[in-house]
Coordinates of C-alpha atoms in Angstrom, one line a residue:
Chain A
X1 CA 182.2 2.3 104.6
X2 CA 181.5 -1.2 103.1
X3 CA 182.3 -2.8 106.8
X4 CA 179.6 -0.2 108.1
X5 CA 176.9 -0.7 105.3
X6 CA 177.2 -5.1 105.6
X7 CA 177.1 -3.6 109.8
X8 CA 173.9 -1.8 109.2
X9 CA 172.0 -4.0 106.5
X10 CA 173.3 -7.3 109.0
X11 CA 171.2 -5.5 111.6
X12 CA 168.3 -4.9 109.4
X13 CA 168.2 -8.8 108.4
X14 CA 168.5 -9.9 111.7
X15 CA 165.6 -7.5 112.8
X16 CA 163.7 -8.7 110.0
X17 CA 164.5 -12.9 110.9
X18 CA 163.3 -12.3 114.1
X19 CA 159.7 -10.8 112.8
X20 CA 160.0 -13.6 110.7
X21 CA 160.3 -16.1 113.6
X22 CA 157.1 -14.6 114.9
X23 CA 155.1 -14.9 111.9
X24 CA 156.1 -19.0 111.6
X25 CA 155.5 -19.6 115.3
X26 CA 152.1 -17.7 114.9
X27 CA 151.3 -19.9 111.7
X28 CA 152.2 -22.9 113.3
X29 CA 150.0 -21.7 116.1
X30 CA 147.1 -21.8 114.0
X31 CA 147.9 -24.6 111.6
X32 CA 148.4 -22.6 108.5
X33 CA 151.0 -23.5 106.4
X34 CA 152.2 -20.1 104.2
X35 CA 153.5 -20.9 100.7
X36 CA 155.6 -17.9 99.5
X37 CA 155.2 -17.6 95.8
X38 CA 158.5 -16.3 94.3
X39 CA 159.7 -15.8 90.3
X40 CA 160.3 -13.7 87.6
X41 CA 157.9 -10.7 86.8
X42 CA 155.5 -12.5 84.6
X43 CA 155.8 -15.3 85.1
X44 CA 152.1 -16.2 85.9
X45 CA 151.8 -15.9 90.1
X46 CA 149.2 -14.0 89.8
X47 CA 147.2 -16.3 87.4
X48 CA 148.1 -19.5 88.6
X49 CA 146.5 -17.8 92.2
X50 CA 143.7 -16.7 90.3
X51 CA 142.7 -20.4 89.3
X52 CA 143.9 -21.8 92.7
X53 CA 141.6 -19.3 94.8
X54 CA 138.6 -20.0 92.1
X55 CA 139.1 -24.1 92.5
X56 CA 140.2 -24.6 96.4
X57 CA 139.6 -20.8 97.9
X58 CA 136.6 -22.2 99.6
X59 CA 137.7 -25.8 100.2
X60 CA 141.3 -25.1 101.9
X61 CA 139.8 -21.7 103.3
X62 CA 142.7 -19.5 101.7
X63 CA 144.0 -16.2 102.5
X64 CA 146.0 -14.3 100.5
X65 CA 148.7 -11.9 100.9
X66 CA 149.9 -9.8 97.7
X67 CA 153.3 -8.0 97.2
X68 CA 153.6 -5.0 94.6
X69 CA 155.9 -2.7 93.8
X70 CA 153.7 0.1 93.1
X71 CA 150.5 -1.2 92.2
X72 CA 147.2 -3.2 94.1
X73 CA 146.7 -4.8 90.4
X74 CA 147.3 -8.6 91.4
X75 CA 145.2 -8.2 94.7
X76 CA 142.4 -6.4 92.7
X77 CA 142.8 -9.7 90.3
X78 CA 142.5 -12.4 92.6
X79 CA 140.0 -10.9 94.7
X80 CA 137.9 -11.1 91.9
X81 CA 137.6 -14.9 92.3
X82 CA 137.1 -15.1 96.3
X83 CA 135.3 -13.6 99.1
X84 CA 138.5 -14.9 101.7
X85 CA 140.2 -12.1 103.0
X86 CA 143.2 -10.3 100.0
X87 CA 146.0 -8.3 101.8
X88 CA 147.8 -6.2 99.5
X89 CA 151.0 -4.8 100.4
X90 CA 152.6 -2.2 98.2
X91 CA 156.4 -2.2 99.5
X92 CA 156.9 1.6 97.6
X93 CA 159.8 0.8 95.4
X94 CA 161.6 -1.9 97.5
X95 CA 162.2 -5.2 95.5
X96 CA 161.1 -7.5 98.0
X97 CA 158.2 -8.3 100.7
X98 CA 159.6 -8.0 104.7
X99 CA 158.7 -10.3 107.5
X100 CA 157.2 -7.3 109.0
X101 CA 154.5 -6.0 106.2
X102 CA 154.0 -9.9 106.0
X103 CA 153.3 -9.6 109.8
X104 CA 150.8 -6.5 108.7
X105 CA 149.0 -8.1 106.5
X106 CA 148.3 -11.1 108.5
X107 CA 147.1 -8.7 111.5
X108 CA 143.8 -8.3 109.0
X109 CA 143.6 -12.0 108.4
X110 CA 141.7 -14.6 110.7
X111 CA 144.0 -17.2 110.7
X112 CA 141.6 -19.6 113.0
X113 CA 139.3 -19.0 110.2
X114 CA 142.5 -20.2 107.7
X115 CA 143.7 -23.6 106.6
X116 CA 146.2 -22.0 103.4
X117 CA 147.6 -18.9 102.6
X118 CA 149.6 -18.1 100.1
X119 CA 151.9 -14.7 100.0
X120 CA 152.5 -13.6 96.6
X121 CA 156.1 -12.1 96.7
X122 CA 157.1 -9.0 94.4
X123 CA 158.2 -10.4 90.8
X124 CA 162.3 -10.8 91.4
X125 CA 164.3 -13.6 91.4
X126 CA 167.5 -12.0 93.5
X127 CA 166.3 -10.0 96.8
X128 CA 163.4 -11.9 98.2
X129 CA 165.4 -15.2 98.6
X130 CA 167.3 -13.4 101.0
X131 CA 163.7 -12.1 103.5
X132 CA 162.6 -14.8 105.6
X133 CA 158.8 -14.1 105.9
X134 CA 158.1 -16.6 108.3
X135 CA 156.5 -18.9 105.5
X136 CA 156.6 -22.4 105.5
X137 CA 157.7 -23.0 102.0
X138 CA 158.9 -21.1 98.9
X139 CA 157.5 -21.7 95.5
X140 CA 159.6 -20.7 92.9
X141 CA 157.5 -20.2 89.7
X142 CA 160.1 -20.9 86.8
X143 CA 158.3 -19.9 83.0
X144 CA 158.9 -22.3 80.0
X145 CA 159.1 -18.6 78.1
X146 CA 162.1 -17.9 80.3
X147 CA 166.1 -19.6 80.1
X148 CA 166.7 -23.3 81.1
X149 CA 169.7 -21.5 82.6
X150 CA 167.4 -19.9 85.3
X151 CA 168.4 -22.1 88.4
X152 CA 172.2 -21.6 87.8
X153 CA 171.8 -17.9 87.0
X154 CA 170.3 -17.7 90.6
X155 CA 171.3 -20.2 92.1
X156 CA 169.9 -18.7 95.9
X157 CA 166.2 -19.1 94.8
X158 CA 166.2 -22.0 94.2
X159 CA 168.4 -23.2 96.8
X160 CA 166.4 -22.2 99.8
X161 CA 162.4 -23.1 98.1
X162 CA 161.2 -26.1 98.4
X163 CA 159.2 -26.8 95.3
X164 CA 159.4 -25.4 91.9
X165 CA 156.4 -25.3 89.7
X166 CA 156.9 -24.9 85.7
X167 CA 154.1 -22.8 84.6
X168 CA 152.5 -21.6 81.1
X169 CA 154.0 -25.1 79.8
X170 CA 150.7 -25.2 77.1
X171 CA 153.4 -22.8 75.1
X172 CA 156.1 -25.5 74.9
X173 CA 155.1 -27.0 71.4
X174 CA 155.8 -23.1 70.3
X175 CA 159.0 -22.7 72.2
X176 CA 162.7 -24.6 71.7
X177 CA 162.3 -25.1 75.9
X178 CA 164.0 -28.1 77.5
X179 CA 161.9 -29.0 80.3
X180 CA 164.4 -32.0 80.7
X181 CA 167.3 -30.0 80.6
X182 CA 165.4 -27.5 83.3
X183 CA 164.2 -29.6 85.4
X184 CA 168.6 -30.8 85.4
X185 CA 169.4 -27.3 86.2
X186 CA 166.8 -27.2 89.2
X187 CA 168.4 -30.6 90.5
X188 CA 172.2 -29.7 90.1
X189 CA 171.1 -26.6 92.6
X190 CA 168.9 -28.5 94.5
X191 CA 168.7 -32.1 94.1
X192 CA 165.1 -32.1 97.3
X193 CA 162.9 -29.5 95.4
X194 CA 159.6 -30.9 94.1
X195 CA 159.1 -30.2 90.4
X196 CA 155.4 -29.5 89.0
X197 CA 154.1 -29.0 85.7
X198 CA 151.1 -26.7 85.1
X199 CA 149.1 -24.6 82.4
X200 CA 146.7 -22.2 84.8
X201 CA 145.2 -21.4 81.1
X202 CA 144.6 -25.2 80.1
X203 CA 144.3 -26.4 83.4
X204 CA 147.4 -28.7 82.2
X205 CA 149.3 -30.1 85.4
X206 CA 146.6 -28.5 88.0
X207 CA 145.8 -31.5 89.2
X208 CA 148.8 -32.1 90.8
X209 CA 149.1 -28.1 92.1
X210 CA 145.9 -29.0 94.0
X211 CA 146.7 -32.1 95.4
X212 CA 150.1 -31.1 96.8
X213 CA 147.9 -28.1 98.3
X214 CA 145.1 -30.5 99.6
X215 CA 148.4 -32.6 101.1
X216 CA 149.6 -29.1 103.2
X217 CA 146.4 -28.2 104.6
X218 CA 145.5 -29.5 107.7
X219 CA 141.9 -31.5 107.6
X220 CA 139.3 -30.3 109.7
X221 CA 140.2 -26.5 110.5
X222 CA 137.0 -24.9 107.8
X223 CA 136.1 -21.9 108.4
Chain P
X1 CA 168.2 2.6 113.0
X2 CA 166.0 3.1 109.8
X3 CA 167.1 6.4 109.3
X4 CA 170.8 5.1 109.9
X5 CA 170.9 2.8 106.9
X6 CA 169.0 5.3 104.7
X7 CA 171.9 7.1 105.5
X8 CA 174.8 5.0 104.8
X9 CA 172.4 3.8 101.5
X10 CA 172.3 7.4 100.5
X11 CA 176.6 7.9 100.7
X12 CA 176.7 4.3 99.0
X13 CA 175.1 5.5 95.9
X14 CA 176.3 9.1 96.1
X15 CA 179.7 6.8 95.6
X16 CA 177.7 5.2 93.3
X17 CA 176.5 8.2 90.9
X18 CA 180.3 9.7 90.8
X19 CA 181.5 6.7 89.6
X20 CA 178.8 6.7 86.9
X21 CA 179.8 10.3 86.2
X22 CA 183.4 9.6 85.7
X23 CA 182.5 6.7 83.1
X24 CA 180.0 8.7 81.1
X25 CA 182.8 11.7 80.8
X26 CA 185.0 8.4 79.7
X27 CA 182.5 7.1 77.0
X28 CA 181.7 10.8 75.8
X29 CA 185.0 11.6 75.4
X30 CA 185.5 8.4 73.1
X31 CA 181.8 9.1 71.4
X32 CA 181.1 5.8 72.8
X33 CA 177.2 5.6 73.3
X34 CA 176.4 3.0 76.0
X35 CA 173.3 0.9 76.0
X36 CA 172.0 -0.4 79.7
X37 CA 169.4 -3.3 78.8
X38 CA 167.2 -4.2 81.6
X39 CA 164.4 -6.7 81.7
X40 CA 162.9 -9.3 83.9
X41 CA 165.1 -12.6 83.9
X42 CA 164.2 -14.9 80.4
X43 CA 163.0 -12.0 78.9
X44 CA 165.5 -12.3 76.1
X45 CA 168.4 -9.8 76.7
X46 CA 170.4 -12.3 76.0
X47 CA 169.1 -13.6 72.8
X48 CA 168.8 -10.3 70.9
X49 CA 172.6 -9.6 72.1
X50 CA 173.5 -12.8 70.0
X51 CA 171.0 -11.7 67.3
X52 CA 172.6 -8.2 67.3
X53 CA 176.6 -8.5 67.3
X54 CA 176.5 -11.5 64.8
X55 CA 174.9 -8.4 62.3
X56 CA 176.8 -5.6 63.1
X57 CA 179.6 -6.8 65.5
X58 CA 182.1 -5.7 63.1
X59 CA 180.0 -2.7 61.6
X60 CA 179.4 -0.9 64.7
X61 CA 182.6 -2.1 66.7
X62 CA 180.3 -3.3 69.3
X63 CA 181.6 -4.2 72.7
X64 CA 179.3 -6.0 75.0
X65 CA 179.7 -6.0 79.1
X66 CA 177.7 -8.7 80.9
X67 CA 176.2 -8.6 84.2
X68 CA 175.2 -12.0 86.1
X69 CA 174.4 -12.7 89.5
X70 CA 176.3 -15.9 90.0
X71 CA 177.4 -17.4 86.2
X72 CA 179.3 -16.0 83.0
X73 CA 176.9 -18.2 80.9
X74 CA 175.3 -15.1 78.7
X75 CA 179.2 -13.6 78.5
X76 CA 180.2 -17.2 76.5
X77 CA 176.9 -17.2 74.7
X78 CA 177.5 -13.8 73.4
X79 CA 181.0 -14.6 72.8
X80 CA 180.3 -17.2 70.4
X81 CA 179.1 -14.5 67.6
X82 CA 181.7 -12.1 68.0
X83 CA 185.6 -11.7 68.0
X84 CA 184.4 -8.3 70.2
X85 CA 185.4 -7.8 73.4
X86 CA 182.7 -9.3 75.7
X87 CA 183.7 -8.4 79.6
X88 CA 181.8 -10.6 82.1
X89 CA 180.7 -9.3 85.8
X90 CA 179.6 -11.7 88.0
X91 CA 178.1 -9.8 91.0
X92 CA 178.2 -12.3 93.5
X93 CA 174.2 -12.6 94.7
X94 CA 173.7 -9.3 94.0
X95 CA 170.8 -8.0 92.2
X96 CA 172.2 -5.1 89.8
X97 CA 175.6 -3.9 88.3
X98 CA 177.3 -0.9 89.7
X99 CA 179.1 1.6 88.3
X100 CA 181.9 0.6 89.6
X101 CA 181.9 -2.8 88.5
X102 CA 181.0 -1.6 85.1
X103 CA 184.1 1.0 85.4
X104 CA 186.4 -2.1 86.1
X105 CA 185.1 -3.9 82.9
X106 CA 185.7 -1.1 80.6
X107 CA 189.2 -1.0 81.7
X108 CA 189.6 -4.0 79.3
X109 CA 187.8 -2.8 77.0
X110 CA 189.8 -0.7 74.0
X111 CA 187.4 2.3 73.9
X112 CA 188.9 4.1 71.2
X113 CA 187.8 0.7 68.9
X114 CA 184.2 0.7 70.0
X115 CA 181.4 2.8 68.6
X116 CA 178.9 0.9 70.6
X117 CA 178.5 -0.3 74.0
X118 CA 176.3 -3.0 75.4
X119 CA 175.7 -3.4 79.3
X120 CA 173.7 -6.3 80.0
X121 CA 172.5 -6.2 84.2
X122 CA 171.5 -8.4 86.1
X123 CA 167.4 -10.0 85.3
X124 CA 165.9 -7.8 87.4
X125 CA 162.8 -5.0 87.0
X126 CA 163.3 -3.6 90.3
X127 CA 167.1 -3.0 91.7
X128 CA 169.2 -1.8 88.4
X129 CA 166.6 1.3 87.7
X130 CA 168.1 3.0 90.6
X131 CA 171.9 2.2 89.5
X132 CA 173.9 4.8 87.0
X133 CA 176.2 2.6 85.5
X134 CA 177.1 6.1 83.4
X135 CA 175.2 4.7 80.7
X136 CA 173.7 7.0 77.3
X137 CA 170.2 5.5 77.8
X138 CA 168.4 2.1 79.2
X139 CA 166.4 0.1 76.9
X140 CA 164.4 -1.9 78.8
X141 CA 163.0 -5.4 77.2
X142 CA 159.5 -6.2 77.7
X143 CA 158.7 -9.7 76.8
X144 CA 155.0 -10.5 75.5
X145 CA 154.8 -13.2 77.5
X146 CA 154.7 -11.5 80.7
X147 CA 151.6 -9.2 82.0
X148 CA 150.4 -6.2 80.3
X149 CA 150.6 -4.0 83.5
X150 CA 154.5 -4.3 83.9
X151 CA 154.8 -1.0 83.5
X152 CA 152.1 -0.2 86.1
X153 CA 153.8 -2.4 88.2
X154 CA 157.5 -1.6 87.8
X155 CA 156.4 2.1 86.8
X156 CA 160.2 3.5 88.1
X157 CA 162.3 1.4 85.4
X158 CA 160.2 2.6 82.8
X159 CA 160.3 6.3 84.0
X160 CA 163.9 5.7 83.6
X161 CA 164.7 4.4 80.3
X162 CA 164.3 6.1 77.1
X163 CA 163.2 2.8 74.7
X164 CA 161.3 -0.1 75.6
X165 CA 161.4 -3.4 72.9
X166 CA 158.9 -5.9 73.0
X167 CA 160.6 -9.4 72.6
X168 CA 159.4 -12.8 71.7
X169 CA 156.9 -11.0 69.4
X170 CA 156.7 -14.2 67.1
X171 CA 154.7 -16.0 70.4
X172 CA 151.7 -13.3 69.8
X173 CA 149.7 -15.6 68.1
X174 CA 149.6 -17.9 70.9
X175 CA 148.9 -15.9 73.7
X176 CA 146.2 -13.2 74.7
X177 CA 149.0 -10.0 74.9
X178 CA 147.6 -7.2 74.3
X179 CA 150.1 -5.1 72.8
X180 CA 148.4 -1.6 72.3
X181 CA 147.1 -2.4 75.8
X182 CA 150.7 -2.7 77.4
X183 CA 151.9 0.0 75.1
X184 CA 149.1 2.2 76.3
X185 CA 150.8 1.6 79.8
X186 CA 154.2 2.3 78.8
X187 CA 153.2 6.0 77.3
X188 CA 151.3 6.1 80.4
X189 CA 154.4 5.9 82.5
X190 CA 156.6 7.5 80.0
X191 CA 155.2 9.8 77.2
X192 CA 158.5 9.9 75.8
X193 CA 159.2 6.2 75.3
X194 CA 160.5 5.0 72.0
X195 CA 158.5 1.8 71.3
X196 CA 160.0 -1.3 69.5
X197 CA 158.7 -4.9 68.8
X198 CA 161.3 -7.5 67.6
X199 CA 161.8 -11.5 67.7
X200 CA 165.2 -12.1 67.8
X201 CA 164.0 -16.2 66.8
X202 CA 162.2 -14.8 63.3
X203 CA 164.2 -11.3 62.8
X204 CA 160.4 -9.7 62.5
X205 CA 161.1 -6.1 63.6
X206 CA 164.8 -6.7 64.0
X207 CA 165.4 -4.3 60.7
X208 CA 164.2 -1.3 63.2
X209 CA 166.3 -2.2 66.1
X210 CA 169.2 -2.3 63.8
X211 CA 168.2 1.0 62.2
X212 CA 168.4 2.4 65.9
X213 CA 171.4 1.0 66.7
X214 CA 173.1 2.4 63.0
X215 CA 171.9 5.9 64.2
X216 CA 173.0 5.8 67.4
X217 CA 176.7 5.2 66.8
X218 CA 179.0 7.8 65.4
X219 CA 180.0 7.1 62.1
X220 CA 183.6 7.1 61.0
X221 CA 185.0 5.5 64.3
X222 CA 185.8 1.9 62.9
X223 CA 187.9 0.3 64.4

């Protein structure tokens, strides 16, 4: 029975890779480069979007895909802050976005109209590091409320992103947090990801966010 | 082929659930009440396992089985307050503890010296509320600085569980959590939800957890 379940959910991957090949030659198409924003419930993707979309929604011309469990709360959120186009995509119970609600979603989007999107990935740090969504990078969001431990604990998240942003740092001079020790941890698992710092509440470290955004973009595609 | 692996998903936690029967008849029948603590990665499962079997280890014969996707670091931290037993499963990528694997740990475990049983899964909101490990009840840790609306969000693992502790509650000062908010949201998921607060860092509310703890393991079974 084990052979015939790793059979069955080898098939499902490979079905959902080849959505996901799709999606990234459709992107590409279009010029869109799609960050996939991955963490911990809690760990502030929604917020740090929130900020992002109220600073650069215009400017970069950003759609937004949302992933929930059950709820359409973080596209309600960030909606609030933009009049670009918010999928949200509740994935009933499953722990992850698939390439194919991804490819849903982005049916309702005009990417030619699009020079960012983000998708906002359900709050897990285990399944969706497995579901290619045909993004061009993942983000792993990594809390200074959470374990330095994080990137050995799961390892495969951090393996397969591409840059890891620290976020609610304005807490550290509250918390016993080793960003040193951390950002050691994300290296030893990765020694190419891109390490940011950033407060979405004190605007700490947004800077940076912005301009490694400005840097993805492709000039001249406004809406 | 969708209805294929909801098949073959369906046998593999049928499998699942008899296993999780077989080890609740095994911890009744040595009045051994079983804890399943569930969280979000970094929300402090960890921490208040230190916290709780340096105070009452030895008191309440605690035995503590750990559950990590790719390390045994929270197994050694744990093991560093206790002589206890501490039995760690490393579930190689994935994202909960099964009954099984939690069967295999106890067989390690002298259950006829334990009057209380921890089970520490995998940081996760999502994938360990549909595993039985054959556990009494899942206490699921809620740390303030996450969002308000987890339960909204991740409504099925509260459904589930039968107390919910807010951790890190010593960070309140410094952040805009609205705890009758999110405990608002917890009721409204669960009516029946027991509610704790705690910081494992200043021992505020720790008193109560303990309390729980005393009146949850049978008396007169000291090892």
């Amino acid at each position: 029975m084990t052979i015939r379940t790793i059979d069955v959910r080898e098939r499902v991957m490979a079905k959902n890779d080849e959505i996901a090949r799709t999606t990234r030659e459709r992107l590409a198409g279009a010029c869109v480069p799609a960050l996939n924003l991955v963490s911990s419930p809690g760990s502030g993707k929604t917020t740090l979007l929130e900020r992002t979309v109220k600073q650069l929604g215009e400017e970069l011309a950003v759609a937004v895909v949302t992933g929930d469990v059950q709820t359409r709360n973080d596209a309600d959120r960030i909606a609030r802050y933009t009049d670009r186009l918010v999928q949200a995509v509740v994935t009933n119970g499953a722990c992850h976005l698939d390439a194919r609600q991804v490819a849903t979603a982005l049916d309702a989007i005009d990417l030619h109209a699009t020079r960012l999107l983000f998708i906002e990935n359900v709050g897990n740090l285990v399944c969706p590091a497995s579901w290619d969504l045909g993004e061009t990078a993942k983000v792993v969001l990594f809390s200074v409320t959470e374990g330095e431990d994080k990137p050995l604990k799961y390892p495969r998240m951090f393996q397969v992103a591409r840059y890891v942003v620290f976020t609610k740092v304005d807490l550290l001079p509250h918390l016993a947090f080793d960003v040193e020790l951390a950002t050691r941890y994300v290296r030893q698992v990765n020694p190419t990801l891109q390490v940011l710092r950033v407060s979405a509440l004190t605007g700490e470290g947004m800077q940076d966010w912005f301009d490694l955004l400005r840097s993805l973009a492709p000039a001249g595609q406004t809406a």
